[in-house]
Short mmCIF file of C-alpha atoms and ligand atoms in Angstrom, two decimals:
data_model
loop_
_atom_site.label_atom_id
_atom_site.label_comp_id
_atom_site.label_asym_id
_atom_site.label_seq_id
_atom_site.Cartn_x
_atom_site.Cartn_y
_atom_site.Cartn_z
CA UNK A 1 -37.38 -26.16 -113.19
CA UNK A 2 -40.46 -26.21 -115.39
CA UNK A 3 -41.95 -23.02 -116.79
CA UNK A 4 -45.70 -22.60 -116.34
CA UNK A 5 -47.52 -21.38 -119.44
CA UNK A 6 -51.21 -20.86 -120.16
CA UNK A 7 -50.85 -23.05 -123.24
CA UNK A 8 -51.77 -26.72 -123.02
CA UNK A 9 -49.18 -29.26 -124.10
CA UNK A 10 -51.25 -29.85 -127.24
CA UNK A 11 -51.35 -26.15 -128.14
CA UNK A 12 -47.63 -25.90 -127.56
CA UNK A 13 -46.85 -28.89 -129.80
CA UNK A 14 -49.17 -27.49 -132.50
CA UNK A 15 -47.43 -24.09 -132.38
CA UNK A 16 -44.01 -25.75 -132.58
CA UNK A 17 -45.05 -27.74 -135.66
CA UNK A 18 -46.49 -24.57 -137.26
CA UNK A 19 -43.23 -22.72 -136.57
CA UNK A 20 -41.20 -25.61 -138.01
CA UNK A 21 -43.42 -25.52 -141.12
CA UNK A 22 -42.78 -21.79 -141.59
CA UNK A 23 -39.05 -22.54 -141.80
CA UNK A 24 -39.25 -25.77 -143.79
CA UNK A 25 -42.64 -26.29 -145.40
CA UNK A 26 -44.65 -29.21 -144.06
CA UNK A 27 -47.94 -30.13 -145.76
CA UNK A 28 -49.95 -29.86 -142.52
CA UNK A 29 -53.54 -28.66 -142.60
CA UNK A 30 -52.35 -25.53 -140.76
CA UNK A 31 -54.14 -23.17 -138.38
CA UNK A 32 -56.75 -21.69 -140.77
CA UNK A 33 -58.22 -24.85 -142.29
CA UNK A 34 -57.38 -26.52 -138.96
CA UNK A 35 -59.81 -24.19 -137.21
CA UNK A 36 -62.60 -25.49 -139.46
CA UNK A 37 -61.53 -29.08 -138.79
CA UNK A 38 -61.60 -28.47 -135.03
CA UNK A 39 -65.05 -26.85 -135.29
CA UNK A 40 -66.42 -29.83 -137.23
CA UNK A 41 -64.97 -32.21 -134.63
CA UNK A 42 -66.55 -30.19 -131.80
CA UNK A 43 -69.92 -30.27 -133.61
CA UNK A 44 -69.81 -33.96 -134.53
CA UNK A 45 -68.31 -35.20 -131.21
CA UNK A 46 -67.16 -38.44 -132.87
CA UNK A 47 -66.20 -41.47 -130.81
CA UNK A 48 -64.25 -43.15 -133.57
CA UNK A 49 -62.22 -41.15 -136.09
CA UNK A 50 -60.32 -42.36 -139.15
CA UNK A 51 -57.49 -40.22 -140.46
CA UNK A 52 -55.76 -40.99 -143.75
CA UNK A 53 -52.35 -39.28 -143.83
CA UNK A 54 -50.79 -38.69 -140.38
CA UNK A 55 -47.53 -36.96 -141.37
CA UNK A 56 -46.08 -35.91 -137.98
CA UNK A 57 -49.34 -35.85 -136.04
CA UNK A 58 -50.42 -32.19 -136.34
CA UNK A 59 -54.00 -32.85 -137.43
CA UNK A 60 -54.38 -35.86 -135.12
CA UNK A 61 -53.42 -33.63 -132.17
CA UNK A 62 -55.71 -30.86 -133.42
CA UNK A 63 -58.66 -33.29 -133.53
CA UNK A 64 -57.71 -35.23 -130.40
CA UNK A 65 -57.53 -32.16 -128.19
CA UNK A 66 -61.23 -31.52 -128.91
CA UNK A 67 -62.29 -35.03 -127.90
CA UNK A 68 -62.70 -36.82 -124.60
CA UNK A 69 -60.86 -39.90 -123.39
CA UNK A 70 -63.64 -42.19 -124.66
CA UNK A 71 -62.78 -41.23 -128.23
CA UNK A 72 -60.27 -42.96 -130.46
CA UNK A 73 -58.48 -41.78 -133.59
CA UNK A 74 -57.01 -44.35 -135.96
CA UNK A 75 -54.51 -42.63 -138.21
CA UNK A 76 -52.67 -44.20 -141.14
CA UNK A 77 -49.23 -43.16 -142.39
CA UNK A 78 -47.27 -44.85 -145.15
CA UNK A 79 -43.84 -43.54 -144.12
CA UNK A 80 -42.13 -45.01 -141.06
CA UNK A 81 -40.12 -41.92 -140.09
CA UNK A 82 -43.19 -39.69 -140.11
CA UNK A 83 -45.24 -42.26 -138.20
CA UNK A 84 -42.52 -42.48 -135.55
CA UNK A 85 -42.28 -38.71 -135.15
CA UNK A 86 -46.07 -38.47 -135.01
CA UNK A 87 -46.03 -40.94 -132.14
CA UNK A 88 -43.57 -38.79 -130.20
CA UNK A 89 -45.49 -35.57 -130.89
CA UNK A 90 -48.78 -37.17 -129.84
CA UNK A 91 -47.27 -38.38 -126.56
CA UNK A 92 -45.88 -34.88 -125.87
CA UNK A 93 -49.24 -33.29 -126.68
CA UNK A 94 -50.93 -35.41 -124.00
CA UNK A 95 -54.40 -35.16 -125.58
CA UNK A 96 -57.46 -36.84 -124.07
CA UNK A 97 -58.36 -38.96 -127.09
CA UNK A 98 -56.54 -42.22 -127.70
CA UNK A 99 -54.57 -42.24 -130.95
CA UNK A 100 -53.54 -45.40 -132.76
CA UNK A 101 -51.02 -44.86 -135.54
CA UNK A 102 -50.95 -47.56 -138.18
CA UNK A 103 -47.94 -47.55 -140.45
CA UNK A 104 -48.91 -48.72 -143.90
CA UNK A 105 -50.64 -47.94 -147.17
CA UNK A 106 -54.17 -46.76 -146.43
CA UNK A 107 -55.39 -48.63 -149.51
CA UNK A 108 -54.37 -51.86 -147.79
CA UNK A 109 -55.02 -50.87 -144.19
CA UNK A 110 -58.57 -49.46 -144.44
CA UNK A 111 -60.15 -52.80 -145.46
CA UNK A 112 -58.65 -54.44 -142.34
CA UNK A 113 -60.13 -51.92 -139.87
CA UNK A 114 -62.97 -53.00 -137.61
CA UNK A 115 -65.83 -50.87 -136.34
CA UNK A 116 -67.86 -47.95 -137.61
CA UNK A 117 -66.39 -44.48 -137.97
CA UNK A 118 -68.19 -41.23 -137.13
CA UNK A 119 -65.58 -39.00 -138.75
CA UNK A 120 -63.12 -39.51 -141.60
CA UNK A 121 -60.38 -36.97 -142.28
CA UNK A 122 -58.77 -37.57 -145.67
CA UNK A 123 -55.40 -35.93 -146.31
CA UNK A 124 -53.00 -38.23 -148.18
CA UNK A 125 -52.46 -38.75 -151.97
CA UNK A 126 -54.88 -36.44 -153.70
CA UNK A 127 -55.63 -38.77 -156.62
CA UNK A 128 -56.44 -41.60 -154.19
CA UNK A 129 -59.11 -39.77 -152.16
CA UNK A 130 -61.92 -41.54 -154.02
CA UNK A 131 -60.39 -44.95 -153.31
CA UNK A 132 -59.89 -44.12 -149.61
CA UNK A 133 -63.52 -43.08 -149.41
CA UNK A 134 -64.90 -46.11 -151.25
CA UNK A 135 -62.88 -48.45 -149.00
CA UNK A 136 -64.08 -46.69 -145.84
CA UNK A 137 -67.65 -46.14 -146.96
CA UNK A 138 -68.99 -49.44 -145.58
CA UNK A 139 -67.52 -48.46 -142.20
CA UNK A 140 -69.11 -44.99 -142.07
CA UNK A 141 -72.08 -44.52 -139.79
CA UNK A 142 -75.12 -42.66 -141.12
CA UNK A 143 -74.38 -39.00 -140.34
CA UNK A 144 -70.62 -39.53 -140.37
CA UNK A 145 -68.62 -36.51 -141.49
CA UNK A 146 -66.00 -36.92 -144.20
CA UNK A 147 -63.59 -33.99 -144.26
CA UNK A 148 -61.26 -33.73 -147.26
CA UNK A 149 -58.34 -31.31 -147.26
CA UNK A 150 -57.01 -29.52 -150.36
CA UNK A 151 -60.29 -29.62 -152.29
CA UNK A 152 -59.37 -26.24 -153.81
CA UNK A 153 -55.77 -26.41 -154.96
CA UNK A 154 -55.94 -30.11 -155.89
CA UNK A 155 -59.53 -30.20 -157.18
CA UNK A 156 -58.33 -31.50 -160.56
CA UNK A 157 -56.62 -34.51 -158.98
CA UNK A 158 -59.65 -35.16 -156.77
CA UNK A 159 -62.27 -34.80 -159.51
CA UNK A 160 -63.68 -38.34 -159.12
CA UNK A 161 -63.91 -37.82 -155.35
CA UNK A 162 -65.59 -34.42 -155.59
CA UNK A 163 -68.04 -35.61 -158.28
CA UNK A 164 -68.97 -38.56 -156.08
CA UNK A 165 -69.59 -36.72 -152.79
CA UNK A 166 -71.46 -33.94 -154.58
CA UNK A 167 -73.57 -35.94 -157.00
CA UNK A 168 -73.94 -39.60 -155.90
CA UNK A 169 -76.85 -38.81 -153.57
CA UNK A 170 -75.00 -40.60 -150.76
CA UNK A 171 -73.65 -37.41 -149.15
CA UNK A 172 -74.68 -33.88 -148.42
CA UNK A 173 -71.56 -32.01 -149.34
CA UNK A 174 -70.27 -28.47 -149.15
CA UNK A 175 -67.05 -26.73 -150.09
CA UNK A 176 -65.49 -24.12 -147.84
CA UNK A 177 -62.93 -21.85 -149.41
CA UNK A 178 -60.00 -20.90 -147.19
CA UNK A 179 -57.58 -18.51 -148.87
CA UNK A 180 -56.47 -20.14 -152.13
CA UNK A 181 -57.43 -23.62 -150.98
CA UNK A 182 -60.49 -25.18 -149.40
CA UNK A 183 -62.00 -28.20 -147.73
CA UNK A 184 -64.90 -30.41 -148.77
CA UNK A 185 -67.14 -31.48 -145.90
CA UNK A 186 -69.52 -34.31 -146.71
CA UNK A 187 -72.10 -35.88 -144.42
CA UNK A 188 -73.02 -39.53 -145.12
CA UNK A 189 -76.79 -39.75 -145.70
C1 SAM B 1 -50.65 -33.82 -146.41
S1 SAM B 1 -49.77 -34.94 -145.43
C2 SAM B 1 -50.81 -35.16 -144.04
C3 SAM B 1 -50.86 -33.97 -143.15
C4 SAM B 1 -51.58 -34.19 -141.84
N1 SAM B 1 -52.91 -34.71 -142.04
C5 SAM B 1 -51.66 -32.90 -141.07
O1 SAM B 1 -52.51 -32.05 -141.43
O2 SAM B 1 -50.89 -32.72 -140.14
C6 SAM B 1 -50.02 -36.44 -146.30
C7 SAM B 1 -49.43 -37.67 -145.64
O3 SAM B 1 -50.03 -38.82 -146.23
C8 SAM B 1 -49.08 -39.83 -146.32
N2 SAM B 1 -49.53 -40.78 -147.35
C9 SAM B 1 -49.47 -40.65 -148.70
N3 SAM B 1 -50.04 -41.72 -149.30
C10 SAM B 1 -50.45 -42.53 -148.30
C11 SAM B 1 -51.11 -43.78 -148.28
N4 SAM B 1 -51.46 -44.41 -149.41
N5 SAM B 1 -51.39 -44.33 -147.09
C12 SAM B 1 -51.06 -43.70 -145.93
N6 SAM B 1 -50.44 -42.51 -145.89
C13 SAM B 1 -50.15 -41.94 -147.05
C14 SAM B 1 -47.79 -39.09 -146.68
O4 SAM B 1 -46.65 -39.86 -146.35
C15 SAM B 1 -47.93 -37.82 -145.84
O5 SAM B 1 -47.29 -37.97 -144.60
#
């Protein structure tokens, strides 16, 4: 017998991951910064999304539930176990958007990707954000949104990245504080 709930599969999987993270911390974007990510996705309506740092699929599900079935998310994860679990969570969440998980080092994978991205969510090694961005930059459409997590608590490790999006003239960039942390949202000019 299945129990009917008003929650979608995606919402249910997101809540379960949040609950798991309360018991054993997981570095997911979480519900507060996640709300901003979902809002940006709803505003941008991207067709092709790049995510750097899948972990177990929380943010991919969060983004994918806002998109339609024409949209695709390519998400890169260096660790096999996490990538595998992400695959299972994404199937359970049953989101409209297609999600392709690539297991590998984003520094090697990004140069091999085809197509032009409308949205780039960066959430892996903090001191590599600038390299992820520079590798993806040629594949970002004009107007593409680059959303970087942890721009508050890890600002020191991301200094080159933050200097670049704020001062290179290639992006219009803003920082949004959320509690002790924050996100940097940069639009490719
Ligand atoms: C903060 S977690 C991602 C959280 C996820 N975006 C979420 O909010 O649910 C960072 C992830 O990036 C992965 N990672 C670290 N360096 C990487 C790299 N060079 N390429 C791909 N993934 C990487 C880690 O294994 C980890 O799973």
